[in-house]
Amino acid sequence: MPEIRIDSQSLEAFVAAIFERAGFSAEDASTEAHVLVWANLRGVDSHGVLRVRQYLANIRRGGMNPHARIRVERETPAIALVEADCAFGPVVTTYAMNLAIEKARQIGIGWVVIRNTTHQGCMAYYPMMAVEQDMAGLALVCNPPNMAPYGARAAGVHNSPLAIAVPAQCHDPLVLDMATSMAAFGKVNLAQDKGIPIPEGWALDAEGNPTTDPNQARILLPFGGYKASSLALMFETLSSVMAGNGVLTPFLVGGDKPRPGAQNSVVAAINIAAFTEVPAFKAEIDRLIEGIKGLPTAEGFSEVLVPGEIENRVRAERSAQGVPLPEGTVANLREAARELGVELPAALLP
Amino acid sequence: MPEIRIDSQSLEAFVAAIFERAGFSAEDASTEAHVLVWANLRGVDSHGVLRVRQYLANIRRGGMNPHARIRVERETPAIALVEADCAFGPVVTTYAMNLAIEKARQIGIGWVVIRNTTHQGCMAYYPMMAVEQDMAGLALVCNPPNMAPYGARAAGVHNSPLAIAVPAQCHDPLVLDMATSMAAFGKVNLAQDKGIPIPEGWALDAEGNPTTDPNQARILLPFGGYKASSLALMFETLSSVMAGNGVLTPFLVGGDKPRPGAQNSVVAAINIAAFTEVPAFKAEIDRLIEGIKGLPTAEGFSEVLVPGEIENRVRAERSAQGVPLPEGTVANLREAARELGVELPAALLP
């Protein structure tokens, strides 16, 4: 089968139509589709339209709520606690980040904890919202156990990702988006769709034994041993426990399980202008990027990359050439279109 | 030579006397000694009194300022920028964390950037101050390059540490304190003092080649490849660049070098009560600890540890049995006592 490529606008409109047909408002469907395709454009296919199948299943079983009532439960000029009511992750998270940005504009920082969001897509998207307002942005998340803590052979923490971004002047923003596992589960899903094995050290099977078969992988492994394992645990405390909605303990020591797919998150914006001069900040980020890229390379490397650089290159290429989709993802999208009666875009016709 | 142990009170009083004789006020000397011995008590010897020699050298060359004028340069009810004027790290950082705690008490969060601090000792100390006030605490730091970014064979980032702590009810607090390198440089110093090699993957020599000789080690290596390497870079942006005092670029692309030993930092406190009920938060941390520790162990592990657990065990043992000091550290402390005319405590007499 030849590689299928589709322009991002057509893909986004198609995915929005699917979500609208699945019960979401046009606006919410469009936000969700936008964040998914944003990930594909940047080459983060594990967090792109690959997820549509999983989201539709979660909508059907009541995990993602098309009629969510998003509300601010607690608030000061600097912080807020937002109940997401299982809204689409991008819908509530853009709402929360906008709230954080407004607070940061007034008082220097906005720190917003989100309870009961659903999968948020590519976490880098939210700090990048802050960057567009000349702020530093941060986002982290926790949901039920899928990763073995260091020293354990069963899941106990989530491979909670962290994203941080800051603006530059002449260069693209620096944007870090990393899971605390060796790789995100979406990358395991992608290996399934591509029919290729996963590297050693990524995952354990259901019995807690190491595996390279993406179809047997059930439990992720942390990077850096106890370090990322501990980070993941601390992210649960800053998001879920702070929201009064622990999502690890119900699976560890019993208690009410969270709604399917529910997760908790923190988004924060730090207003650069509250601390220093914005042009000087951005110019220094430029110098930092140039300095890092000017270092002599280690054996086996042709260049030193800065956070977000690969993604920005892919974005340039895919914006011009279209988003490539693996066979499995295309098959799932076609099935979703058939089930929901949505017209396929030309590029995805069989 | 038999192992030398000294009770923590005697060690702290002795080290405080040394710093006072080196020109600091009794209060500042005492704060510095307290934070160093706190690290020794928890087994973090790399950040304990091992550092006295290095600090004395830095005081002599004007890097650490006995007469620092600590001042708040910018402030809102939620954030502050503190100029440390090269004060002792623990002196300005406890000041800044107390400021963050007061802000968090009023408005939910306090986020304080510190410019021109000096070595802060064991970073876990500061989040633990927040924990004592029923808050979550966070601290991070950046100083000049000592670690090779992923893909480089020269130093370009600092092995910036991050510490996060939250309170529990029946258990000790969860406290993560990790460098972004495989190991902190203090652990390399400790290997020098002990006369043992360092593990592979910890460091490069001055030419950028891998080494296991602690005396040849010049450049640290990040854990988790690009992940911790990128974290370290982002920490520079949130601390130094936010403070208008970049400490990486002067060594990468030229410009004014920071004062010797100067570094920049962020400390933050998040008031649990602004988000949720404190007793419920602490009870959930207890359940989390019990859940993680109850997981089946991986091969080669006899138990699953939570962040801070090892340190708390060591603290219990050393509080009772005294702090063990390696030969090299004892020799350096004796020399400092001789030079400054401070009486040696009985346990350290030759």
PDB file of C-alpha atoms in Angstrom, chain B residues 26-222:
ATOM      1  CA  ALA B  26      26.436  34.133  63.390  1.00  0.00           C
ATOM      2  CA  GLU B  27      22.900  33.757  62.023  1.00  0.00           C
ATOM      3  CA  ASP B  28      23.970  33.214  58.414  1.00  0.00           C
ATOM      4  CA  ALA B  29      26.780  30.860  59.407  1.00  0.00           C
ATOM      5  CA  SER B  30      24.331  28.866  61.474  1.00  0.00           C
ATOM      6  CA  THR B  31      21.779  28.626  58.629  1.00  0.00           C
ATOM      7  CA  GLU B  32      24.466  27.408  56.229  1.00  0.00           C
ATOM      8  CA  ALA B  33      25.796  24.838  58.694  1.00  0.00           C
ATOM      9  CA  HIS B  34      22.280  23.633  59.435  1.00  0.00           C
ATOM     10  CA  VAL B  35      21.432  22.967  55.781  1.00  0.00           C
ATOM     11  CA  LEU B  36      24.753  21.191  55.153  1.00  0.00           C
ATOM     12  CA  VAL B  37      24.424  18.907  58.170  1.00  0.00           C
ATOM     13  CA  TRP B  38      20.734  18.310  57.306  1.00  0.00           C
ATOM     14  CA  ALA B  39      22.027  16.783  54.066  1.00  0.00           C
ATOM     15  CA  ASN B  40      24.593  14.636  55.899  1.00  0.00           C
ATOM     16  CA  LEU B  41      21.936  13.414  58.311  1.00  0.00           C
ATOM     17  CA  ARG B  42      19.843  12.242  55.349  1.00  0.00           C
ATOM     18  CA  GLY B  43      22.810  10.499  53.735  1.00  0.00           C
ATOM     19  CA  VAL B  44      23.212  13.095  50.981  1.00  0.00           C
ATOM     20  CA  ASP B  45      26.909  13.458  51.798  1.00  0.00           C
ATOM     21  CA  SER B  46      27.596  14.957  48.394  1.00  0.00           C
ATOM     22  CA  HIS B  47      25.741  18.063  49.573  1.00  0.00           C
ATOM     23  CA  GLY B  48      26.923  18.019  53.163  1.00  0.00           C
ATOM     24  CA  VAL B  49      30.023  19.263  54.960  1.00  0.00           C
ATOM     25  CA  LEU B  50      32.104  17.887  52.101  1.00  0.00           C
ATOM     26  CA  ARG B  51      31.341  21.285  50.566  1.00  0.00           C
ATOM     27  CA  VAL B  52      33.044  23.336  53.313  1.00  0.00           C
ATOM     28  CA  ARG B  53      36.409  23.380  51.526  1.00  0.00           C
ATOM     29  CA  GLN B  54      34.831  24.571  48.279  1.00  0.00           C
ATOM     30  CA  TYR B  55      32.790  27.239  50.066  1.00  0.00           C
ATOM     31  CA  LEU B  56      35.806  28.612  51.905  1.00  0.00           C
ATOM     32  CA  ALA B  57      37.677  28.863  48.618  1.00  0.00           C
ATOM     33  CA  ASN B  58      34.719  30.645  47.084  1.00  0.00           C
ATOM     34  CA  ILE B  59      34.466  33.081  50.003  1.00  0.00           C
ATOM     35  CA  ARG B  60      38.188  33.889  49.570  1.00  0.00           C
ATOM     36  CA  ARG B  61      37.804  34.627  45.873  1.00  0.00           C
ATOM     37  CA  GLY B  62      34.751  36.809  46.498  1.00  0.00           C
ATOM     38  CA  GLY B  63      32.139  34.449  45.124  1.00  0.00           C
ATOM     39  CA  MET B  64      30.217  34.067  48.363  1.00  0.00           C
ATOM     40  CA  ASN B  65      29.425  37.393  49.936  1.00  0.00           C
ATOM     41  CA  PRO B  66      29.424  37.638  53.755  1.00  0.00           C
ATOM     42  CA  HIS B  67      27.806  41.075  53.575  1.00  0.00           C
ATOM     43  CA  ALA B  68      25.176  40.363  50.928  1.00  0.00           C
ATOM     44  CA  ARG B  69      22.275  42.781  50.631  1.00  0.00           C
ATOM     45  CA  ILE B  70      19.334  40.511  49.823  1.00  0.00           C
ATOM     46  CA  ARG B  71      16.480  42.502  48.274  1.00  0.00           C
ATOM     47  CA  VAL B  72      13.134  41.975  46.568  1.00  0.00           C
ATOM     48  CA  GLU B  73      13.363  43.664  43.174  1.00  0.00           C
ATOM     49  CA  ARG B  74       9.945  42.875  41.761  1.00  0.00           C
ATOM     50  CA  GLU B  75       6.867  41.607  43.488  1.00  0.00           C
ATOM     51  CA  THR B  76       3.159  40.893  43.163  1.00  0.00           C
ATOM     52  CA  PRO B  77       0.989  39.037  45.701  1.00  0.00           C
ATOM     53  CA  ALA B  78       1.910  35.801  43.866  1.00  0.00           C
ATOM     54  CA  ILE B  79       5.488  36.202  42.601  1.00  0.00           C
ATOM     55  CA  ALA B  80       8.783  37.847  43.480  1.00  0.00           C
ATOM     56  CA  LEU B  81      12.211  38.359  42.031  1.00  0.00           C
ATOM     57  CA  VAL B  82      14.893  38.325  44.730  1.00  0.00           C
ATOM     58  CA  GLU B  83      18.451  39.591  44.174  1.00  0.00           C
ATOM     59  CA  ALA B  84      20.680  37.483  46.407  1.00  0.00           C
ATOM     60  CA  ASP B  85      23.859  39.525  46.017  1.00  0.00           C
ATOM     61  CA  CYS B  86      25.803  36.243  46.280  1.00  0.00           C
ATOM     62  CA  ALA B  87      24.587  35.486  49.780  1.00  0.00           C
ATOM     63  CA  PHE B  88      25.047  32.000  51.127  1.00  0.00           C
ATOM     64  CA  GLY B  89      22.555  29.855  49.179  1.00  0.00           C
ATOM     65  CA  PRO B  90      20.649  28.581  52.226  1.00  0.00           C
ATOM     66  CA  VAL B  91      20.380  32.091  53.671  1.00  0.00           C
ATOM     67  CA  VAL B  92      18.692  33.601  50.630  1.00  0.00           C
ATOM     68  CA  THR B  93      16.782  30.465  49.691  1.00  0.00           C
ATOM     69  CA  THR B  94      15.140  30.059  53.102  1.00  0.00           C
ATOM     70  CA  TYR B  95      14.288  33.777  52.875  1.00  0.00           C
ATOM     71  CA  ALA B  96      12.772  33.269  49.408  1.00  0.00           C
ATOM     72  CA  MET B  97      10.868  30.135  50.398  1.00  0.00           C
ATOM     73  CA  ASN B  98       9.393  31.910  53.417  1.00  0.00           C
ATOM     74  CA  LEU B  99       8.286  34.665  51.030  1.00  0.00           C
ATOM     75  CA  ALA B 100       6.737  32.047  48.715  1.00  0.00           C
ATOM     76  CA  ILE B 101       4.965  30.425  51.661  1.00  0.00           C
ATOM     77  CA  GLU B 102       3.486  33.746  52.780  1.00  0.00           C
ATOM     78  CA  LYS B 103       2.233  34.449  49.272  1.00  0.00           C
ATOM     79  CA  ALA B 104       0.781  30.956  48.973  1.00  0.00           C
ATOM     80  CA  ARG B 105      -1.012  31.412  52.282  1.00  0.00           C
ATOM     81  CA  GLN B 106      -2.688  34.551  50.941  1.00  0.00           C
ATOM     82  CA  ILE B 107      -3.307  33.708  47.313  1.00  0.00           C
ATOM     83  CA  GLY B 108      -2.759  29.968  46.791  1.00  0.00           C
ATOM     84  CA  ILE B 109       0.716  29.984  45.252  1.00  0.00           C
ATOM     85  CA  GLY B 110       4.019  31.770  45.719  1.00  0.00           C
ATOM     86  CA  TRP B 111       6.608  31.592  42.938  1.00  0.00           C
ATOM     87  CA  VAL B 112       9.938  33.264  43.682  1.00  0.00           C
ATOM     88  CA  VAL B 113      12.881  33.579  41.314  1.00  0.00           C
ATOM     89  CA  ILE B 114      16.275  34.111  42.958  1.00  0.00           C
ATOM     90  CA  ARG B 115      19.092  35.839  41.080  1.00  0.00           C
ATOM     91  CA  ASN B 116      22.760  35.472  42.055  1.00  0.00           C
ATOM     92  CA  THR B 117      22.426  32.999  44.861  1.00  0.00           C
ATOM     93  CA  THR B 118      25.371  30.704  45.595  1.00  0.00           C
ATOM     94  CA  HIS B 119      25.366  26.942  46.122  1.00  0.00           C
ATOM     95  CA  GLN B 120      22.140  26.071  47.898  1.00  0.00           C
ATOM     96  CA  GLY B 121      23.112  22.703  49.374  1.00  0.00           C
ATOM     97  CA  CYS B 122      20.518  19.952  49.338  1.00  0.00           C
ATOM     98  CA  MET B 123      17.558  21.302  47.349  1.00  0.00           C
ATOM     99  CA  ALA B 124      15.068  19.071  49.188  1.00  0.00           C
ATOM    100  CA  TYR B 125      15.440  21.313  52.225  1.00  0.00           C
ATOM    101  CA  TYR B 126      13.369  24.125  50.705  1.00  0.00           C
ATOM    102  CA  PRO B 127      10.271  22.211  49.539  1.00  0.00           C
ATOM    103  CA  MET B 128      10.314  20.603  52.985  1.00  0.00           C
ATOM    104  CA  MET B 129       9.863  24.084  54.474  1.00  0.00           C
ATOM    105  CA  ALA B 130       6.603  24.326  52.507  1.00  0.00           C
ATOM    106  CA  VAL B 131       5.587  20.853  53.640  1.00  0.00           C
ATOM    107  CA  GLU B 132       5.838  21.961  57.263  1.00  0.00           C
ATOM    108  CA  GLN B 133       3.193  24.584  56.431  1.00  0.00           C
ATOM    109  CA  ASP B 134       0.852  22.039  54.815  1.00  0.00           C
ATOM    110  CA  MET B 135       1.892  23.095  51.347  1.00  0.00           C
ATOM    111  CA  ALA B 136       3.498  21.443  48.364  1.00  0.00           C
ATOM    112  CA  GLY B 137       6.967  22.802  47.678  1.00  0.00           C
ATOM    113  CA  LEU B 138       9.131  22.978  44.594  1.00  0.00           C
ATOM    114  CA  ALA B 139      12.683  24.162  43.964  1.00  0.00           C
ATOM    115  CA  LEU B 140      14.930  24.191  40.927  1.00  0.00           C
ATOM    116  CA  VAL B 141      18.230  25.794  40.061  1.00  0.00           C
ATOM    117  CA  CYS B 142      20.597  26.482  37.213  1.00  0.00           C
ATOM    118  CA  ASN B 143      24.246  27.488  37.103  1.00  0.00           C
ATOM    119  CA  PRO B 144      27.060  27.475  34.567  1.00  0.00           C
ATOM    120  CA  PRO B 145      27.545  24.537  32.181  1.00  0.00           C
ATOM    121  CA  ASN B 146      28.807  21.279  33.674  1.00  0.00           C
ATOM    122  CA  MET B 147      26.777  18.751  31.656  1.00  0.00           C
ATOM    123  CA  ALA B 148      26.825  17.752  28.008  1.00  0.00           C
ATOM    124  CA  PRO B 149      23.452  18.212  26.307  1.00  0.00           C
ATOM    125  CA  TYR B 150      22.256  15.063  24.562  1.00  0.00           C
ATOM    126  CA  GLY B 151      24.268  14.713  21.385  1.00  0.00           C
ATOM    127  CA  ALA B 152      27.121  17.016  22.464  1.00  0.00           C
ATOM    128  CA  ARG B 153      30.639  16.211  23.689  1.00  0.00           C
ATOM    129  CA  ALA B 154      31.086  19.451  25.619  1.00  0.00           C
ATOM    130  CA  ALA B 155      29.297  21.081  28.525  1.00  0.00           C
ATOM    131  CA  GLY B 156      26.327  23.213  27.509  1.00  0.00           C
ATOM    132  CA  VAL B 157      23.769  22.925  30.282  1.00  0.00           C
ATOM    133  CA  HIS B 158      23.944  22.528  34.036  1.00  0.00           C
ATOM    134  CA  ASN B 159      22.871  19.306  35.724  1.00  0.00           C
ATOM    135  CA  SER B 160      20.126  21.417  37.270  1.00  0.00           C
ATOM    136  CA  PRO B 161      18.344  19.673  40.104  1.00  0.00           C
ATOM    137  CA  LEU B 162      14.631  19.692  40.822  1.00  0.00           C
ATOM    138  CA  ALA B 163      13.060  19.025  44.216  1.00  0.00           C
ATOM    139  CA  ILE B 164       9.352  18.543  44.955  1.00  0.00           C
ATOM    140  CA  ALA B 165       7.789  17.630  48.297  1.00  0.00           C
ATOM    141  CA  VAL B 166       4.290  17.068  49.661  1.00  0.00           C
ATOM    142  CA  PRO B 167       3.083  16.238  53.186  1.00  0.00           C
ATOM    143  CA  ALA B 168       1.596  12.932  54.325  1.00  0.00           C
ATOM    144  CA  GLN B 169      -0.365  12.203  57.490  1.00  0.00           C
ATOM    145  CA  CYS B 170       1.077   9.072  59.157  1.00  0.00           C
ATOM    146  CA  HIS B 171       4.054   8.624  56.854  1.00  0.00           C
ATOM    147  CA  ASP B 172       7.057  10.816  56.212  1.00  0.00           C
ATOM    148  CA  PRO B 173       6.529  13.400  53.464  1.00  0.00           C
ATOM    149  CA  LEU B 174       7.169  12.400  49.870  1.00  0.00           C
ATOM    150  CA  VAL B 175      10.262  14.297  48.786  1.00  0.00           C
ATOM    151  CA  LEU B 176      11.939  14.008  45.425  1.00  0.00           C
ATOM    152  CA  ASP B 177      15.335  15.626  44.934  1.00  0.00           C
ATOM    153  CA  MET B 178      17.063  14.736  41.705  1.00  0.00           C
ATOM    154  CA  ALA B 179      19.763  16.130  39.501  1.00  0.00           C
ATOM    155  CA  THR B 180      19.183  16.024  35.756  1.00  0.00           C
ATOM    156  CA  SER B 181      22.541  14.261  35.412  1.00  0.00           C
ATOM    157  CA  MET B 182      23.036  10.568  36.056  1.00  0.00           C
ATOM    158  CA  ALA B 183      24.633  11.741  39.308  1.00  0.00           C
ATOM    159  CA  ALA B 184      25.373  15.105  40.945  1.00  0.00           C
ATOM    160  CA  PHE B 185      28.959  16.390  40.836  1.00  0.00           C
ATOM    161  CA  GLY B 186      29.047  16.090  44.610  1.00  0.00           C
ATOM    162  CA  LYS B 187      28.872  12.336  44.114  1.00  0.00           C
ATOM    163  CA  VAL B 188      31.932  12.573  41.878  1.00  0.00           C
ATOM    164  CA  ASN B 189      33.674  14.594  44.635  1.00  0.00           C
ATOM    165  CA  LEU B 190      32.673  11.919  47.126  1.00  0.00           C
ATOM    166  CA  ALA B 191      34.227   9.229  44.914  1.00  0.00           C
ATOM    167  CA  GLN B 192      37.414  11.356  44.874  1.00  0.00           C
ATOM    168  CA  ASP B 193      37.368  11.568  48.678  1.00  0.00           C
ATOM    169  CA  LYS B 194      36.732   7.843  48.921  1.00  0.00           C
ATOM    170  CA  GLY B 195      39.281   6.966  46.216  1.00  0.00           C
ATOM    171  CA  ILE B 196      36.846   4.844  44.183  1.00  0.00           C
ATOM    172  CA  PRO B 197      35.928   4.934  40.457  1.00  0.00           C
ATOM    173  CA  ILE B 198      32.621   6.309  39.189  1.00  0.00           C
ATOM    174  CA  PRO B 199      30.202   4.187  37.109  1.00  0.00           C
ATOM    175  CA  GLU B 200      30.251   4.360  33.308  1.00  0.00           C
ATOM    176  CA  GLY B 201      27.790   6.830  31.841  1.00  0.00           C
ATOM    177  CA  TRP B 202      28.262   9.423  34.597  1.00  0.00           C
ATOM    178  CA  ALA B 203      30.864  11.684  33.050  1.00  0.00           C
ATOM    179  CA  LEU B 204      33.175  12.779  30.246  1.00  0.00           C
ATOM    180  CA  ASP B 205      36.745  14.003  30.684  1.00  0.00           C
ATOM    181  CA  ALA B 206      37.972  17.449  29.626  1.00  0.00           C
ATOM    182  CA  GLU B 207      38.273  16.278  25.989  1.00  0.00           C
ATOM    183  CA  GLY B 208      34.717  14.952  25.908  1.00  0.00           C
ATOM    184  CA  ASN B 209      35.652  11.284  26.212  1.00  0.00           C
ATOM    185  CA  PRO B 210      33.877   8.910  28.626  1.00  0.00           C
ATOM    186  CA  THR B 211      35.728   8.287  31.900  1.00  0.00           C
ATOM    187  CA  THR B 212      35.314   6.344  35.144  1.00  0.00           C
ATOM    188  CA  ASP B 213      38.109   8.217  36.941  1.00  0.00           C
ATOM    189  CA  PRO B 214      36.508  10.774  39.299  1.00  0.00           C
ATOM    190  CA  ASN B 215      39.674  12.897  39.087  1.00  0.00           C
ATOM    191  CA  GLN B 216      39.394  13.086  35.284  1.00  0.00           C
ATOM    192  CA  ALA B 217      35.635  13.738  35.258  1.00  0.00           C
ATOM    193  CA  ARG B 218      34.854  17.255  34.036  1.00  0.00           C
ATOM    194  CA  ILE B 219      31.514  17.028  32.227  1.00  0.00           C
ATOM    195  CA  LEU B 220      28.446  15.251  33.588  1.00  0.00           C
ATOM    196  CA  LEU B 221      26.013  13.284  31.431  1.00  0.00           C
ATOM    197  CA  PRO B 222      22.198  13.610  31.563  1.00  0.00           C
TER     198      PRO B 222
END
